[in-house]
PDB file of C-alpha atoms in Angstrom:
ATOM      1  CA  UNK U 389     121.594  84.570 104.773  1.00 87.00           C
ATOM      2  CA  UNK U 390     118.166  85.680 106.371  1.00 85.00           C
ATOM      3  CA  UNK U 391     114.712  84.836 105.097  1.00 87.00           C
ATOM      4  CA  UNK U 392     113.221  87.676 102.370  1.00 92.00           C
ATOM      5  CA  UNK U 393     109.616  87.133 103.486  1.00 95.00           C
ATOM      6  CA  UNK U 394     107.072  84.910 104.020  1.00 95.00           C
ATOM      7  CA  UNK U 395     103.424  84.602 102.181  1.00 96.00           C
ATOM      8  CA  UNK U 396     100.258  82.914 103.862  1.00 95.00           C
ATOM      9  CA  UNK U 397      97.333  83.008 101.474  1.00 95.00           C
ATOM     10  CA  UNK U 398      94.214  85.023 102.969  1.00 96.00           C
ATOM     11  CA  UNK U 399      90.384  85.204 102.413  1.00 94.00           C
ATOM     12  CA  UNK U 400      90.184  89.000 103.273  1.00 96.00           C
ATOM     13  CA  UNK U 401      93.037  90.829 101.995  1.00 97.00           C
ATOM     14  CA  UNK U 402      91.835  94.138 103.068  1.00 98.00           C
ATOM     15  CA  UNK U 403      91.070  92.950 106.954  1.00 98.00           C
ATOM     16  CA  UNK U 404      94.086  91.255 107.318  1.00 98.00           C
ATOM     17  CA  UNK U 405      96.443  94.067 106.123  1.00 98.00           C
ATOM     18  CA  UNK U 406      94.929  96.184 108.146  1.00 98.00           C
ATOM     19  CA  UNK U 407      95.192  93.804 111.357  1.00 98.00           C
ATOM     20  CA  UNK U 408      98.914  93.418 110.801  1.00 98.00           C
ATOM     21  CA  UNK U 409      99.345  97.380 110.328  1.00 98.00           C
ATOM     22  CA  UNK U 410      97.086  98.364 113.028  1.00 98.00           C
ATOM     23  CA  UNK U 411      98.257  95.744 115.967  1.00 98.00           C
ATOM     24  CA  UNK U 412     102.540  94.934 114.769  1.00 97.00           C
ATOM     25  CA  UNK U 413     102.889  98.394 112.660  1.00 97.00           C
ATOM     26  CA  UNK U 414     103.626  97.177 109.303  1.00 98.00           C
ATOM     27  CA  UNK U 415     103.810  99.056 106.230  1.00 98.00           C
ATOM     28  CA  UNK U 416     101.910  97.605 103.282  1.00 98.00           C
ATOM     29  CA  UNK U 417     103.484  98.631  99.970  1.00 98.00           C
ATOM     30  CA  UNK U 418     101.687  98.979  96.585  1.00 98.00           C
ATOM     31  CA  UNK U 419      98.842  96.224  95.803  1.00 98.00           C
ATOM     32  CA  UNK U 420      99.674  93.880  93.060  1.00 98.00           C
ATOM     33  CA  UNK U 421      96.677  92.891  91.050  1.00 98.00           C
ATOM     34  CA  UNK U 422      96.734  90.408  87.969  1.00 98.00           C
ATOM     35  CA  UNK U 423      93.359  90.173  87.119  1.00 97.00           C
ATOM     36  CA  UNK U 424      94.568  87.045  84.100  1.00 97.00           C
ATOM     37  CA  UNK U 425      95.228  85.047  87.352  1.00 96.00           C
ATOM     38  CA  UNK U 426      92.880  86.754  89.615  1.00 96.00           C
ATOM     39  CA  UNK U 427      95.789  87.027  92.125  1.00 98.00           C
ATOM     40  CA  UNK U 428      95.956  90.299  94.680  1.00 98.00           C
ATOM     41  CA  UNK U 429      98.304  90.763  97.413  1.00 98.00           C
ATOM     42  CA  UNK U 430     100.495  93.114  99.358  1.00 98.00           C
ATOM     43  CA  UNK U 431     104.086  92.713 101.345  1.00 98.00           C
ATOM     44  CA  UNK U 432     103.447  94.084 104.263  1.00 98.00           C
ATOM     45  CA  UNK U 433     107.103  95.650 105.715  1.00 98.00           C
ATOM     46  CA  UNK U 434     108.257  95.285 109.886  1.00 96.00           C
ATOM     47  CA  UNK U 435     110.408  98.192 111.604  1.00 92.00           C
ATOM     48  CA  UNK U 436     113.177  95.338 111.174  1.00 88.00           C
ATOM     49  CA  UNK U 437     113.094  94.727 107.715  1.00 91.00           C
ATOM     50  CA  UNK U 438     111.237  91.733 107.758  1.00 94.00           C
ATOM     51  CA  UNK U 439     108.075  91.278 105.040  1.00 97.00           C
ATOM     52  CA  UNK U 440     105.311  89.066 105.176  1.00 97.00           C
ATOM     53  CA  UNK U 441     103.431  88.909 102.084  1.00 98.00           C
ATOM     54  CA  UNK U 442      99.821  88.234 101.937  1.00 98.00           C
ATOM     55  CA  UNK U 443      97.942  86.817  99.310  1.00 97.00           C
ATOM     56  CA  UNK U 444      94.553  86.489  97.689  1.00 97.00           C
ATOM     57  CA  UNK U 445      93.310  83.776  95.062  1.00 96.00           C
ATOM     58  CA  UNK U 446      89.049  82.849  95.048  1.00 94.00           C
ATOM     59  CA  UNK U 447      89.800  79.904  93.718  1.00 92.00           C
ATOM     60  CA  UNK U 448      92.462  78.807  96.974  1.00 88.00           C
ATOM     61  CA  UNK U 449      90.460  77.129  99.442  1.00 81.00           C
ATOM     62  CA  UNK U 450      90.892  77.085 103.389  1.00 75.00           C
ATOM     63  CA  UNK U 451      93.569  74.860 104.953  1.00 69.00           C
ATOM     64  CA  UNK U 452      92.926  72.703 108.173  1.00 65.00           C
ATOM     65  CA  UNK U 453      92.661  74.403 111.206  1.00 64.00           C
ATOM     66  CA  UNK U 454      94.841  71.240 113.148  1.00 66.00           C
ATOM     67  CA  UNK U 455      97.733  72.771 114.593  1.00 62.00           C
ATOM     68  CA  UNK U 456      99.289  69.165 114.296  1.00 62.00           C
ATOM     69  CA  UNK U 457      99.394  69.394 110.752  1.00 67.00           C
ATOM     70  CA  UNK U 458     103.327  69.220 108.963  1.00 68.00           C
ATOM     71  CA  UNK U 459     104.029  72.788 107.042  1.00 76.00           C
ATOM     72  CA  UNK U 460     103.651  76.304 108.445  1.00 80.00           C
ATOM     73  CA  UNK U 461     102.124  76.515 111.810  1.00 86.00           C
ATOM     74  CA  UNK U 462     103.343  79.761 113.219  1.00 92.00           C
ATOM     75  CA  UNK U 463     105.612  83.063 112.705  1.00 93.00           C
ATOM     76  CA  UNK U 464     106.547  85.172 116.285  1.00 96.00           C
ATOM     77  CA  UNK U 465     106.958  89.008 116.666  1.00 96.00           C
ATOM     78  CA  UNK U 466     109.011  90.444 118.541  1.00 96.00           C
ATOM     79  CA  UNK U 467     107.793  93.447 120.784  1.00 97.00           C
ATOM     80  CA  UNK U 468     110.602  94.378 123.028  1.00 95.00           C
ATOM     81  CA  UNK U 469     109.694  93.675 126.617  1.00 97.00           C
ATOM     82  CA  UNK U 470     107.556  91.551 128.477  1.00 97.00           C
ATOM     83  CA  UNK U 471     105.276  94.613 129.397  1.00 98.00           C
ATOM     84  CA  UNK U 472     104.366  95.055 126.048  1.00 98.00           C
ATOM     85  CA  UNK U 473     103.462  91.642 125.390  1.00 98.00           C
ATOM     86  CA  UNK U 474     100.785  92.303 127.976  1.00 98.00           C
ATOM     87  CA  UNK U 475      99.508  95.157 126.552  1.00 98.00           C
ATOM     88  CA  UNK U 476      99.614  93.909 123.121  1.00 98.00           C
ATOM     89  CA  UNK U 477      97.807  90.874 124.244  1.00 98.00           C
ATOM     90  CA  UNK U 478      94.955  92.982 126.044  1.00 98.00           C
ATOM     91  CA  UNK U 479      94.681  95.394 123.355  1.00 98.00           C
ATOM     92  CA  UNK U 480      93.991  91.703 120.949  1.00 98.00           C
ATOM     93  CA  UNK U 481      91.554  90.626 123.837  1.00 98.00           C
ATOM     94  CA  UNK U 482      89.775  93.935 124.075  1.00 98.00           C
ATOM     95  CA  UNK U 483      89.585  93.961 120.387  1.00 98.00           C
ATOM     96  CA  UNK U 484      87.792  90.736 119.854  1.00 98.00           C
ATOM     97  CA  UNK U 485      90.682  88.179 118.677  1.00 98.00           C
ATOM     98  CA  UNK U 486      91.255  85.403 120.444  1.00 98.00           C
ATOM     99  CA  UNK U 487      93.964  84.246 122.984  1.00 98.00           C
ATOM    100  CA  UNK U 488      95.286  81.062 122.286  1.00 98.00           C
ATOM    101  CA  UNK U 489      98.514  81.164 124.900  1.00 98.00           C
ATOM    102  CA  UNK U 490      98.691  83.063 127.825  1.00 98.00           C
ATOM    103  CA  UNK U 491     101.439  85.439 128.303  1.00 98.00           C
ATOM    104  CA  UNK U 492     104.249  82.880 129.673  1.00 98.00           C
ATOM    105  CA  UNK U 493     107.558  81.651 129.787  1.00 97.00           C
ATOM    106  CA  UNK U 494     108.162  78.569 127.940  1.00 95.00           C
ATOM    107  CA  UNK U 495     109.547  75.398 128.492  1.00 93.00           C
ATOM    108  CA  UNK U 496     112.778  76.627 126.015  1.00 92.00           C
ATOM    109  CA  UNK U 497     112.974  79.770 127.836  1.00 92.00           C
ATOM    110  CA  UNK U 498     110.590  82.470 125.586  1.00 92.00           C
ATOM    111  CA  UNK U 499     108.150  84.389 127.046  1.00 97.00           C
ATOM    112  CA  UNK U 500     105.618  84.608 124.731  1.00 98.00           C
ATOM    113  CA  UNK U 501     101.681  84.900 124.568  1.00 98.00           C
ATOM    114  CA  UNK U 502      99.960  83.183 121.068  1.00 98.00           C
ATOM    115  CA  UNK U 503      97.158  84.951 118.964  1.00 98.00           C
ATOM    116  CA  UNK U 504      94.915  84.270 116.137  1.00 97.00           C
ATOM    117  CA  UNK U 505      94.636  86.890 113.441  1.00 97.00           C
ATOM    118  CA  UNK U 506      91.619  87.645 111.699  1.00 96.00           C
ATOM    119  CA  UNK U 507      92.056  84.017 109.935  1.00 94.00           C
ATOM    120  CA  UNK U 508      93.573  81.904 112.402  1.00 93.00           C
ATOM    121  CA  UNK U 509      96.763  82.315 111.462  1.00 94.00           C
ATOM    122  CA  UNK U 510      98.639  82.129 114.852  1.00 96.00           C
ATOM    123  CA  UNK U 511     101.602  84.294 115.983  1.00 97.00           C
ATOM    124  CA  UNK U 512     103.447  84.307 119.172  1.00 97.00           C
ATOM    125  CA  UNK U 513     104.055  87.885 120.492  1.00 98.00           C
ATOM    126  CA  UNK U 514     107.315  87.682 122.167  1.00 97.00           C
ATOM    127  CA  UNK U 515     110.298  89.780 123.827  1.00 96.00           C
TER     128      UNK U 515
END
């Protein structure tokens, strides 16, 4: 068994797909529109196989910010090395996003670095 995907609902469906393909190289396939619903979103497709789908709804309104919260509170992508967690971190930096973990080793052993994407969402960059 693996997991098929995973959907986060977004404000800005246009700025976030092109975060994820632009920074973690992901593929977005055809947009789905159903204007009865007034539901738009894209899966966007990883080198691995792995989709995330994003999703837009005006009528969905913004979830707390507190990372203490119970439900979804992160997803990690792999990169391959530590090097190129640094340089994917800088090249976030340089771009504007914010930081919110240093590049590191963790207390369980990953060495990761943790940034927001255009909406907060966070994701750990890892080996």
């Amino acid at each position: 068994m693996r997991i098929e995907h995973i959907a986060i609902w977004v404000t800005d469906l246009e700025a976030m797909r092109l975060f994820y393909e632009t920074y973690f190289n992901a593929v977005a396939g055809e947009k789905y529109h159903n204007p009865r619903k007034e539901f738009t979103s894209y899966f966007l497709s990883f080198t691995d196989g792995a989709r995330l789908e994003i999703m837009h709804k005006p009528t969905i309104v913004a979830a707390s910010d507190n990372a203490l919260d119970t439900g979804f509170i992160h997803f990690a992508m792999s990169v391959g090395s530590k090097e190129q967690v640094h340089v994917l971190t800088e090249k976030l930096r340089e771009d504007g996003f914010t930081i919110a973990g240093e590049p590191r080793t963790t207390g369980d052993g990953y060495y990761e670095s943790v940034v927001l994407d255009p909406e907060g969402n966070q994701i750990e960059i890892t080996i």
